[in-house]
CSV table of C-alpha atoms in Angstrom, one decimal:
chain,number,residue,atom,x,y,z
S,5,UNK,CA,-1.2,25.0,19.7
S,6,UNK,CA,-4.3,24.1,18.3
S,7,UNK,CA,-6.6,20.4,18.0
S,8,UNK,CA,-4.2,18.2,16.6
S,9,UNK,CA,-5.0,15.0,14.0
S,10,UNK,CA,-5.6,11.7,15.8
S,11,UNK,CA,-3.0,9.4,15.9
S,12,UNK,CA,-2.2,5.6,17.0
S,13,UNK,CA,-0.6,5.4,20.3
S,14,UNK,CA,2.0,2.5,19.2
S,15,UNK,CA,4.6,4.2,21.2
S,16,UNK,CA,2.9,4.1,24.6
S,17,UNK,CA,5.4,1.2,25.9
S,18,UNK,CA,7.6,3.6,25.6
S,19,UNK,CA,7.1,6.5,28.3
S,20,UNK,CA,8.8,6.2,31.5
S,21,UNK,CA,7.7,7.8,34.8
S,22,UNK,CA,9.7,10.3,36.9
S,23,UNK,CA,8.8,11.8,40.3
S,24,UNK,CA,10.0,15.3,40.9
S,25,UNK,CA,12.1,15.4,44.5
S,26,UNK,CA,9.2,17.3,45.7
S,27,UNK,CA,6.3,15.2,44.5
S,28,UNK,CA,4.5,15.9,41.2
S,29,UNK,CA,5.3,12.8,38.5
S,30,UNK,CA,6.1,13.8,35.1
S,31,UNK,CA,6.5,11.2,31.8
S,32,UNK,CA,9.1,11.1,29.2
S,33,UNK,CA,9.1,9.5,25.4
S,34,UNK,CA,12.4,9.1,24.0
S,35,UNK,CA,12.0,9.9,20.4
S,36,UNK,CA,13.7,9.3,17.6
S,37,UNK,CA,14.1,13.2,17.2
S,38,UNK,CA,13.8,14.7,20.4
S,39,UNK,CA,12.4,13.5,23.8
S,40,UNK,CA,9.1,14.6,24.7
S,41,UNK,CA,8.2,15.7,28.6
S,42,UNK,CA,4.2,16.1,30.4
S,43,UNK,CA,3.2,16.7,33.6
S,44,UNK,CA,0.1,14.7,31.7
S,45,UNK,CA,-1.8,12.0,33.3
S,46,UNK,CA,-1.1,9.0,31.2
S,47,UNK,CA,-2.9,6.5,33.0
S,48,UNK,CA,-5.8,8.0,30.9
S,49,UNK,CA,-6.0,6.7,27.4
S,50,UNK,CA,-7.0,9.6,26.4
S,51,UNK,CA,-4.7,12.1,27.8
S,52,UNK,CA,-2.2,10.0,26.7
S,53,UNK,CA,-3.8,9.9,22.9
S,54,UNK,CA,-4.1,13.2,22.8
S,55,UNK,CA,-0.6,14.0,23.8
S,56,UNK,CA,1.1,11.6,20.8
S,57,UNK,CA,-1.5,13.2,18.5
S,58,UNK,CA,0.0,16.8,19.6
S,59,UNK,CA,3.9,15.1,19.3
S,60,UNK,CA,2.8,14.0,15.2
S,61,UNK,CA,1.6,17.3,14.7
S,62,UNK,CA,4.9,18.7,16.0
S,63,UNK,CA,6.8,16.4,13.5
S,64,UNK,CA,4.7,17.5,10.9
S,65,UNK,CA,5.1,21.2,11.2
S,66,UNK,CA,9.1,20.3,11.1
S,67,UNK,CA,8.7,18.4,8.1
S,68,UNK,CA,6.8,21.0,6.4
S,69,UNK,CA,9.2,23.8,7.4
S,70,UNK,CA,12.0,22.1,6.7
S,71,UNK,CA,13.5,22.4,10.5
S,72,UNK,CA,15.7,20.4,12.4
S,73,UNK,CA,15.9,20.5,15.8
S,74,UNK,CA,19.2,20.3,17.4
S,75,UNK,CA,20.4,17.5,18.9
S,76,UNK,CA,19.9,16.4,22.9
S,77,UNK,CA,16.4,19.1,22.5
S,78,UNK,CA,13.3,18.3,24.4
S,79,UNK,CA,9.2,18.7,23.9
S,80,UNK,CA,7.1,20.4,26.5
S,81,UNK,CA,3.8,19.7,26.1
S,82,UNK,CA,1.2,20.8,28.8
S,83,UNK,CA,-2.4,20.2,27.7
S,84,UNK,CA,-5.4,22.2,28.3
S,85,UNK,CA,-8.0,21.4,30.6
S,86,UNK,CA,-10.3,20.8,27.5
S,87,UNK,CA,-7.7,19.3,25.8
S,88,UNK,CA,-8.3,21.1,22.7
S,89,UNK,CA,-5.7,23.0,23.7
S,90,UNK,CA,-1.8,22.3,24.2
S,91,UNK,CA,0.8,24.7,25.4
S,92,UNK,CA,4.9,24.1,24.1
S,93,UNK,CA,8.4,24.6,24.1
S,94,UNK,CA,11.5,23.1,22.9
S,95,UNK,CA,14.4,22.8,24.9
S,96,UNK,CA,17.8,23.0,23.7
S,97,UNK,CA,19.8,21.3,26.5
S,98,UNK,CA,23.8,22.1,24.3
S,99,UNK,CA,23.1,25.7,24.1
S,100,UNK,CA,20.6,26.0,27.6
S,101,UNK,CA,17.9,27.7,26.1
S,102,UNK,CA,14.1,27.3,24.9
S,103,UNK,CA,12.6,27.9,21.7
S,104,UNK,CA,9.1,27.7,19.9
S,105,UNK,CA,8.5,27.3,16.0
S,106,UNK,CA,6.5,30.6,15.4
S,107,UNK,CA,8.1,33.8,16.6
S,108,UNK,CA,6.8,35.4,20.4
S,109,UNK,CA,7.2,38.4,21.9
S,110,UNK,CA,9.2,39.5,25.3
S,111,UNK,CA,6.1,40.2,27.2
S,112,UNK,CA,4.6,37.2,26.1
S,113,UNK,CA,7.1,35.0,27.9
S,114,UNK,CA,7.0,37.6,31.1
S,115,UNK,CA,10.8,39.2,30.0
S,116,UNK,CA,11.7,42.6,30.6
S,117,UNK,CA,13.3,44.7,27.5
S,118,UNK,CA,16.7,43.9,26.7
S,119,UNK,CA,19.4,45.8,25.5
S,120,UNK,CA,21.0,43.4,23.1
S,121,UNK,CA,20.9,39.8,22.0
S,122,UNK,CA,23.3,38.6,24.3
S,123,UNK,CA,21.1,40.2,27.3
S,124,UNK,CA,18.0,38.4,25.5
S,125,UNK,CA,19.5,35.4,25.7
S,126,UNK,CA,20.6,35.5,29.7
S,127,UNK,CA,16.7,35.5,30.4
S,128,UNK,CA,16.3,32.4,28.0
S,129,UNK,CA,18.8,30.7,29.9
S,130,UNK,CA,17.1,31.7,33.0
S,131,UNK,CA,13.9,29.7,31.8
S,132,UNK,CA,16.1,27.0,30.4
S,133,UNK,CA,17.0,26.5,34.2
S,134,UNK,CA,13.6,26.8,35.8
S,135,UNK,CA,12.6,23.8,33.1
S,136,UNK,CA,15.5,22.0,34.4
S,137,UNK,CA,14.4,22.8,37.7
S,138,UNK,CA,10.9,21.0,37.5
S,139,UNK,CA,12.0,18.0,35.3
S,140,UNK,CA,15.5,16.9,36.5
S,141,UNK,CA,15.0,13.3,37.5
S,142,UNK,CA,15.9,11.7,33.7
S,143,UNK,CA,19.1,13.2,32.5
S,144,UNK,CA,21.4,9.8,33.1
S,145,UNK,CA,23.3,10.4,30.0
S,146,UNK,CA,24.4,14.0,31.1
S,147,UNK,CA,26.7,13.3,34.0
S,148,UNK,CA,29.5,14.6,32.8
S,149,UNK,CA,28.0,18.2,31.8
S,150,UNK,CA,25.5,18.4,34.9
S,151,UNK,CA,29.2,17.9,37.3
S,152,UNK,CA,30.2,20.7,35.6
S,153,UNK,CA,27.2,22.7,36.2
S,154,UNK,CA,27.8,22.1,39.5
S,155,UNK,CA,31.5,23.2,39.7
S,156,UNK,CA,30.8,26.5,37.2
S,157,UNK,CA,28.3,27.1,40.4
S,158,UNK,CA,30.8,26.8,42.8
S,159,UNK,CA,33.1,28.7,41.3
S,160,UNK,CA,30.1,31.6,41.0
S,161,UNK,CA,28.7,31.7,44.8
S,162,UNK,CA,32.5,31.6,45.7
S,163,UNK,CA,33.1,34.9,43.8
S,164,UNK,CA,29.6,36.3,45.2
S,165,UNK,CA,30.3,35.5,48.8
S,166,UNK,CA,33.5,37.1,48.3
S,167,UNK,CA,32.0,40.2,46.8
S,168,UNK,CA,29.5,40.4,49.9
S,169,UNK,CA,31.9,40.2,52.3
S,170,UNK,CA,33.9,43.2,50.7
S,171,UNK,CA,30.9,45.5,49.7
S,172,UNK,CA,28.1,46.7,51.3
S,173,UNK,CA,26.5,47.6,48.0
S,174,UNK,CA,27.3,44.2,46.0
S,175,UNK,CA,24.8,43.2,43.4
S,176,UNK,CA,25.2,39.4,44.1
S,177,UNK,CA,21.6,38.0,45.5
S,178,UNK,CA,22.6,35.8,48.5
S,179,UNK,CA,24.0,36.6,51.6
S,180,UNK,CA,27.4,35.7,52.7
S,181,UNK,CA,26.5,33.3,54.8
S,182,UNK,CA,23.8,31.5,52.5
S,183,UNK,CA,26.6,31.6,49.9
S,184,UNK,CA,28.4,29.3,52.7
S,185,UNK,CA,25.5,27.2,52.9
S,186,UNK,CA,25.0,26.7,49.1
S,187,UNK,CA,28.7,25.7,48.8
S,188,UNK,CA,29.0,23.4,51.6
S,189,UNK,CA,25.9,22.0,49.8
S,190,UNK,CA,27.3,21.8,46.3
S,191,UNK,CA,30.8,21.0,47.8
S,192,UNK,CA,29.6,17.3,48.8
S,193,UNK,CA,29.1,16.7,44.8
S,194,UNK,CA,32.0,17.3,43.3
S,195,UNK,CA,33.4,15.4,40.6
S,196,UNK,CA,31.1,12.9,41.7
S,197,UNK,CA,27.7,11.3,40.0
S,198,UNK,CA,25.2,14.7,39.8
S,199,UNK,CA,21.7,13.0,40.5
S,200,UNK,CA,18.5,14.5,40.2
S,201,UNK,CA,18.3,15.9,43.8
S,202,UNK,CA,20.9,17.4,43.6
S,203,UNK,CA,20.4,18.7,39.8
S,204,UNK,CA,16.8,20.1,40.6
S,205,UNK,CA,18.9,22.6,43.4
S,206,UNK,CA,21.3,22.9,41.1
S,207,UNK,CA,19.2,24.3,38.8
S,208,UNK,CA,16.8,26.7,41.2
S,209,UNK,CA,20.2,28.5,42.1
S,210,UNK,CA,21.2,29.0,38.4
S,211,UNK,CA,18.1,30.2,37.6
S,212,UNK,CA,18.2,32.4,40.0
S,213,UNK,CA,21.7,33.8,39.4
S,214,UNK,CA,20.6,33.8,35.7
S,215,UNK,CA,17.5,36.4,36.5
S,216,UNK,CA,19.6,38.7,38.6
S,217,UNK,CA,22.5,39.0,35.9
S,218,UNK,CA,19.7,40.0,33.3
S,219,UNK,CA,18.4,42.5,35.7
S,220,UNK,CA,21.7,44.0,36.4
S,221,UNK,CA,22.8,44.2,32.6
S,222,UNK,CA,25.4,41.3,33.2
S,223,UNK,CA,28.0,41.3,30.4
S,224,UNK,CA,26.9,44.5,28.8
S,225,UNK,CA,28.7,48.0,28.7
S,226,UNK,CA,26.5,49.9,30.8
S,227,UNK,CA,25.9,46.9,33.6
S,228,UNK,CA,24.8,47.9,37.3
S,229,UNK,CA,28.3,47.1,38.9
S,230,UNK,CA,26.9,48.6,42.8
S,231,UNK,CA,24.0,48.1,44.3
S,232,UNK,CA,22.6,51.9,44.6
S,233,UNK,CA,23.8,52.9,41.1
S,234,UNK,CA,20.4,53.8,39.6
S,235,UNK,CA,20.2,52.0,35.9
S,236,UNK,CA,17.2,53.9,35.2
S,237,UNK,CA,15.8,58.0,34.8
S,238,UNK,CA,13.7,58.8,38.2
S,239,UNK,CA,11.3,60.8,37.3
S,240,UNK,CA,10.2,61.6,40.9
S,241,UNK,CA,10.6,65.4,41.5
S,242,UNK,CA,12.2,66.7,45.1
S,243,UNK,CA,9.0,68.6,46.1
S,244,UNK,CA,10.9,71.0,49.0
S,245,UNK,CA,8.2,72.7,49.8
S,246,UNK,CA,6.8,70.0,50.9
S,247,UNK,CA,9.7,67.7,52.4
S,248,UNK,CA,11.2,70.9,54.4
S,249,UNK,CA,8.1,71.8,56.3
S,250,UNK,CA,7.7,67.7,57.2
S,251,UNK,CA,11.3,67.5,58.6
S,252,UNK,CA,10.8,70.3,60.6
S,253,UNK,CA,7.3,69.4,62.4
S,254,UNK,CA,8.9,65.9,62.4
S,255,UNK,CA,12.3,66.9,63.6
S,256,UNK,CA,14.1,65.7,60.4
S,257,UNK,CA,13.0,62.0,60.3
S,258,UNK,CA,10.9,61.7,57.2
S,259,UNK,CA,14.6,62.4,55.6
S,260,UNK,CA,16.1,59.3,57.4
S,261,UNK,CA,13.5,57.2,56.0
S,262,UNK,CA,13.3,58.7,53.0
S,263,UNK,CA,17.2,57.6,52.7
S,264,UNK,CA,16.2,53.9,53.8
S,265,UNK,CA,13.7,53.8,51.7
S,266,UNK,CA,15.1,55.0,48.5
S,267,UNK,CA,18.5,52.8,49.3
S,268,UNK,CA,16.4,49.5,49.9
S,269,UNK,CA,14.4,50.2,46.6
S,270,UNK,CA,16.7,50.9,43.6
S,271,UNK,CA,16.1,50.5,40.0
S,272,UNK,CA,12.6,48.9,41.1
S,273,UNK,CA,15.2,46.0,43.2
S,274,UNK,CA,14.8,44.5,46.3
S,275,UNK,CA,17.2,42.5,48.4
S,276,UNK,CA,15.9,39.9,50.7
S,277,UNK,CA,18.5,40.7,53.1
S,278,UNK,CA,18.3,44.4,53.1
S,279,UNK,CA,14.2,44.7,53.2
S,280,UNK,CA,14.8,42.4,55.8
S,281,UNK,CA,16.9,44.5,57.8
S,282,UNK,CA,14.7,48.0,56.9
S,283,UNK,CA,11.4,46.4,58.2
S,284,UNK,CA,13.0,44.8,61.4
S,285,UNK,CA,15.0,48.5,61.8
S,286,UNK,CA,11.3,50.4,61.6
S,287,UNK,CA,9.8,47.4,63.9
S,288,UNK,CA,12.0,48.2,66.4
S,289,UNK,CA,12.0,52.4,66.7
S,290,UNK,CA,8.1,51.9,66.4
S,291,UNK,CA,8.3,49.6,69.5
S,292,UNK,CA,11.0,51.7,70.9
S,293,UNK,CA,8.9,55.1,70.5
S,294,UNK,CA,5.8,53.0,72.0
S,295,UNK,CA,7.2,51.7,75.2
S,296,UNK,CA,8.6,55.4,75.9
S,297,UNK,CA,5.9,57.0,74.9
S,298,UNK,CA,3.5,55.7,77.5
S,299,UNK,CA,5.5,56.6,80.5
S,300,UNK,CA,5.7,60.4,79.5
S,301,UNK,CA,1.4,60.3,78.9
S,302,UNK,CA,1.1,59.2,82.1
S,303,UNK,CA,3.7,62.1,83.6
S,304,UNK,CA,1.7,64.6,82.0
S,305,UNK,CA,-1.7,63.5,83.5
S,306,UNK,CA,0.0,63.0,86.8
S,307,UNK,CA,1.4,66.6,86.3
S,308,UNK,CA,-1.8,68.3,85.5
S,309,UNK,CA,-3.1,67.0,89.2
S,310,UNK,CA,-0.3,68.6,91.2
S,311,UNK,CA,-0.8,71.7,92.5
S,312,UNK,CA,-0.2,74.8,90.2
S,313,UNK,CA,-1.0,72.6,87.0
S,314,UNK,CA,-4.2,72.2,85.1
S,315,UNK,CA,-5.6,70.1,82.6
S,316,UNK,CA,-5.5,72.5,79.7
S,317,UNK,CA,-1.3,72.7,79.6
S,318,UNK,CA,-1.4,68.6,79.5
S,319,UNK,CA,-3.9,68.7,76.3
S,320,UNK,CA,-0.3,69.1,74.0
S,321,UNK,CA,1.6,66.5,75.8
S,322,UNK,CA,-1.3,64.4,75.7
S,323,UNK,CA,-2.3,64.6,71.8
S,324,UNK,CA,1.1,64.2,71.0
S,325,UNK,CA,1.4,61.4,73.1
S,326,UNK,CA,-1.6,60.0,71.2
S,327,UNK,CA,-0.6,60.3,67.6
S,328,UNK,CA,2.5,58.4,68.7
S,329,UNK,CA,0.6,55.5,70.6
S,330,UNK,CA,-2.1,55.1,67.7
S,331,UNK,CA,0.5,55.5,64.8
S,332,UNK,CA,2.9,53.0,66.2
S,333,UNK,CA,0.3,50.5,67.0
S,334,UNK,CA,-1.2,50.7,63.7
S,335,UNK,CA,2.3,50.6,61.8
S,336,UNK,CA,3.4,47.7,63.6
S,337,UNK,CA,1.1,45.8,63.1
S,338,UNK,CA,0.6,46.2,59.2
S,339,UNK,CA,4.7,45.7,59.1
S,340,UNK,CA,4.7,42.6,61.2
S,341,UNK,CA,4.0,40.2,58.9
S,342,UNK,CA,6.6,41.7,56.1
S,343,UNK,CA,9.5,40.9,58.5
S,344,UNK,CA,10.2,37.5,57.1
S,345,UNK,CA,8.7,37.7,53.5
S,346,UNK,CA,10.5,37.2,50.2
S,347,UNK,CA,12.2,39.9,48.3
S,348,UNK,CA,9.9,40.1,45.6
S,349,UNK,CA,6.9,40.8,48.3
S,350,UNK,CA,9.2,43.6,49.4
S,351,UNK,CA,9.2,45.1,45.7
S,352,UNK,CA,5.7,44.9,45.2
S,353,UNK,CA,4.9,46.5,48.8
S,354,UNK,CA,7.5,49.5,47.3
S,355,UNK,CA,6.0,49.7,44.6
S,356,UNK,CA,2.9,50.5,45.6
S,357,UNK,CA,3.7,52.9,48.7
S,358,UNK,CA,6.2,54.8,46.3
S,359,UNK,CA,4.0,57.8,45.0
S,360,UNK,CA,4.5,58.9,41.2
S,361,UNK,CA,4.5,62.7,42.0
S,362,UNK,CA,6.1,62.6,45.6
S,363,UNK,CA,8.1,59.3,45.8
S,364,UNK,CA,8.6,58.5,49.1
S,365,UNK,CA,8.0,61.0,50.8
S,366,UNK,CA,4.4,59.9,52.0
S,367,UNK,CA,5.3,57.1,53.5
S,368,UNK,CA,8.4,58.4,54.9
S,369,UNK,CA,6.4,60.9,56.8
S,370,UNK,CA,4.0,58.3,57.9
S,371,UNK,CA,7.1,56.2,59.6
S,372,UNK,CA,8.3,58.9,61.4
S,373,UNK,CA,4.2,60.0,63.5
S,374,UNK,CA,5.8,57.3,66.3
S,375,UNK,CA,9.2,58.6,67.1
S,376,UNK,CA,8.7,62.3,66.3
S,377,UNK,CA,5.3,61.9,68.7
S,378,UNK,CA,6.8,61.0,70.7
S,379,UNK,CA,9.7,63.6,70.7
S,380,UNK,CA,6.8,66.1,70.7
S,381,UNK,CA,5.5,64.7,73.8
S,382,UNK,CA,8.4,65.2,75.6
S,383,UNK,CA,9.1,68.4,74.5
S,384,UNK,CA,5.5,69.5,76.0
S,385,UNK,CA,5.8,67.8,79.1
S,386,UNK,CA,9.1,69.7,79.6
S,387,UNK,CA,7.0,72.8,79.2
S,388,UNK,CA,4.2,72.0,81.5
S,389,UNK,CA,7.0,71.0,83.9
S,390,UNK,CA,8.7,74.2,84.0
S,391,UNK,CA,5.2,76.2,83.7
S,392,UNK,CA,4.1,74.9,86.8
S,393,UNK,CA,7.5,75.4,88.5
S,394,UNK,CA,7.3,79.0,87.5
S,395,UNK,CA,4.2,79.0,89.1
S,396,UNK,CA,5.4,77.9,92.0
S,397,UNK,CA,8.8,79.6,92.1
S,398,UNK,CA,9.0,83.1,90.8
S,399,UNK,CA,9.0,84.9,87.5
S,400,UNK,CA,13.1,85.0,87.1
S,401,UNK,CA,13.0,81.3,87.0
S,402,UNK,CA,10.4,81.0,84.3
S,403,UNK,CA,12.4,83.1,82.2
S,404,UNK,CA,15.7,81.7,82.4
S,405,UNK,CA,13.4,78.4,81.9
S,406,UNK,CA,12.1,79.6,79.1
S,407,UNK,CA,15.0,81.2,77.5
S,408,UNK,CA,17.3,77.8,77.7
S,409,UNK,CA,14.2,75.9,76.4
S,410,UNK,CA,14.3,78.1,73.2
S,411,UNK,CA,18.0,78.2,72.8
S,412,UNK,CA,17.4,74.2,72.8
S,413,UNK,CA,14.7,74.6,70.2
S,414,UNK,CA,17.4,76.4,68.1
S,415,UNK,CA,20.2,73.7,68.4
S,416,UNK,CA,17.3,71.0,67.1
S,417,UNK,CA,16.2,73.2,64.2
S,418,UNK,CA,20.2,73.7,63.4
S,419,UNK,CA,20.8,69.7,63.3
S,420,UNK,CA,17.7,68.9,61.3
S,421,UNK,CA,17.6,71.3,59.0
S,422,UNK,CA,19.0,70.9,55.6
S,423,UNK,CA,21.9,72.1,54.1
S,424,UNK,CA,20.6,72.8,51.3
S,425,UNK,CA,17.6,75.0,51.7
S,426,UNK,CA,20.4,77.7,53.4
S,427,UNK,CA,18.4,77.1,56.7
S,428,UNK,CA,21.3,75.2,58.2
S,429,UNK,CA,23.6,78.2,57.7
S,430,UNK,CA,21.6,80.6,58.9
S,431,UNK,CA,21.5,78.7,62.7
S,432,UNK,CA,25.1,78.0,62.0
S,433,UNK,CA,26.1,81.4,61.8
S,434,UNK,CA,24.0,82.1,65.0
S,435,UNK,CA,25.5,79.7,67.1
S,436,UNK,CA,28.8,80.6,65.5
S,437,UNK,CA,28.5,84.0,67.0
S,438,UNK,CA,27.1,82.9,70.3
S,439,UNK,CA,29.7,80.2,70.5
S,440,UNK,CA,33.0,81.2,68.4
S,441,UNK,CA,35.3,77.8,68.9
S,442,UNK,CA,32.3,75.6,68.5
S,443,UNK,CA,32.7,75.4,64.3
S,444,UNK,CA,35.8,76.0,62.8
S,445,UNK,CA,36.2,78.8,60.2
S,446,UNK,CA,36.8,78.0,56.1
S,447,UNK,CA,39.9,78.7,55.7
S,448,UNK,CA,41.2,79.9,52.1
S,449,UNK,CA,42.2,77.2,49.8
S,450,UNK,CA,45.7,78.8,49.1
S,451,UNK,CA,45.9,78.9,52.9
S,452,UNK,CA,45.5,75.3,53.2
S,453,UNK,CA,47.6,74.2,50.3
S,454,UNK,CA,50.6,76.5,51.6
């Protein structure tokens, strides 16, 4: 909104002061048309000038429109820092939704595309709630609706602690137990006087509850009824000859994190409960892969000093050893920090690690440098172990060493290979025919139905 007219400011008497339950004062006009609410400092003449000059020209432009605002509405105004300037809304308090005189667009007020009207106007509520939120300290006259707010609320974090407790893939945003929090809250406010403590909360948990049913297509035919039912085309190709190679050297890993990772991060949502359970999971195996790893470095450099070893067959045990220390370390403590962060940190961390060509596969592979390291280390101080023991021993025992070592290296490659790259049959079949009773036969479907 532009310079407005100058006005007389016979009306000043009339503005009351409010203080928000966390601090920052706001001033309402009761009007004869609608009430008007600023965050404006009206101890300054002029401020205050300029925001009745901005309320005539508001009046005005109905007037010369013709519009009528409906009843129990409210006026925003927030002025520039020039004052030349005034931002606006209207607030419809009957139907719980804002509205301007000229028409805007969705990604001028921040809101995703919707699918219909009625999805439209679930985001509209949700900023009718955040307004409510920040000025909730002068609605007297509203008792009556604002209790019922409060038991429609109830009634809704009942339902979605409920829905928690019997689904692990439940869209509902809260966890079970802060859905027992919320209601032992609300609980103490039933059908009693709703004041403006308890109204501002009131409000942040609608709002809330309002945004996640717009993202998850609340009251529309296609809505997101599970958690890790994809809403939306991925694009993101399965590069195999890329991810089969990487679970091999890694011993199948980057596939477990791929999993976590593409479970945690669905339809570009993040839950602050489960990102707070992936990052604490991944704290804990890189802490766990660190604190192992160090004992088997210093086994292999104890190992190359005994007699019959040398330095050169500790070099593999060592640089695997290495990679594991260094990635962990780093890993852990970039991750630190995100282990108590909000979900919507958690979405914009995903959404930057998730490649547009390889998803995430990149980061997958760099979770798993601790634990498969460290796997690799072992592996290679097993070898020097039994090298130097054949060297001591005789040649039999290096062979039989040897040979058990690589039928070991067969069983791993069988459990972390795919089954659907045809890998995973081919070491089935082997150990199949080396160990008959192992894996039971496919028996014919008329066999199994007779």
């Amino acid at each position: 909104m532009g310079p407005a007219p100058r006005a007389s400011s016979s009306s000043a008497l009339e503005w009351r002061r409010f203080v928000h339950p966390e601090g920052q004062p706001y001033s309402v006009l009761n009007n004869e048309e609608f009430a008007v609410v600023t965050e404006a400092n009206l101890e300054d003449a002029e401020a205050e000038q300029s925001i009745l000059d901005y309320v005539k020209l508001v009046q005005k432009e109905l007037q010369y429109h013709h519009i009528k605002v409906p009843p129990r509405s409210e006026l925003f105004l927030e002025l520039g820092d020039d004052r030349t300037q005034c931002n606006y809304y209207f607030v419809d308090h009957a139907a719980k939704k804002l509205f301007w005189l000229e028409e805007l667009t969705t990604e001028s007020l921040d809101i995703s595309a919707a699918m219909s009207h009625p999805h439209l106007d679930s985001a509209l509520e949700r900023l009718y709630w955040v307004h409510l939120e920040f000025f909730p300290m002068h609605h007297e006259s509203y008792q009556e609706e604002f209790s019922q707010i409060v038991q429609d609320l109830c009634n809704v974090i009942s339902h979605g602690q409920a829905d928690r407790l019997t689904s692990r893939t439940s869209t509902f945003p809260y966890t079970a137990d802060t859905c027992k929090q919320f209601l032992k809250l609300l609980s103490r406010k039933r059908g009693e006087r709703v004041d403006g403590y308890t109204l501002c909360y009131a409000s942040r948990l609608a709002g809330a509850i309002a945004n996640q049913r717009f993202i998850t297509f609340y009251g529309q035919e296609s809505a997101q009824l599970d958690r890790l039912q994809e809403m939306y085309p991925n694009d993101t190709l399965e590069h195999k000859w890329l991810s089969t190679p990487a679970n091999f050297v890694l011993w199948g890993i980057p596939r477990y994190y791929s999993t976590l990772l593409e479970d945690v991060y669905v339809n570009e949502q993040v839950y602050a409960d489960q990102w707070t359970n992936f990052i604490s999971l991944c704290l804990a195996d890189w802490t766990g892969s660190l604190s192992w790893t160090f004992p088997v470095l210093v086994a292999s450099i104890l190992l190359a000093s005994v007699r019959g070893g040398t330095m050169s067959m500790a070099i593999p045990a060592v640089f695997s050893s290495t990679i594991s220390i260094a990635s962990g370390s780093c890993l852990h403590l970039r991750h630190l920090s995100l282990a108590d962060t909000s979900a919507s940190i958690g979405a914009n961390y995903l959404r930057t690690a998730k490649s547009d060509t390889f998803g995430f596969l990149p980061s997958a592979v760099v979770f798993s440098l601790p634990r498969a390291g460290y796997m690799w280390s072992v592996g290679f101080l097993i070898a020097q172990f039994l090298f130097i023991a054949s060297r001591s021993i005789n040649k039999l025992f290096a062979l039989v060493a040897a040979s058990v070592l690589a039928i070991l290296l067969v069983f791993i490659l069988w459990v972390i290979s795919p089954e659907e790259m045809g890998v995973a049959p081919l070491f089935r079949n082997f150990a199949s025919s080396c160990f008959p009773h192992m894996h039971a036969v496919d028996r014919p479907e008329e066999e199994l139905m007779a």
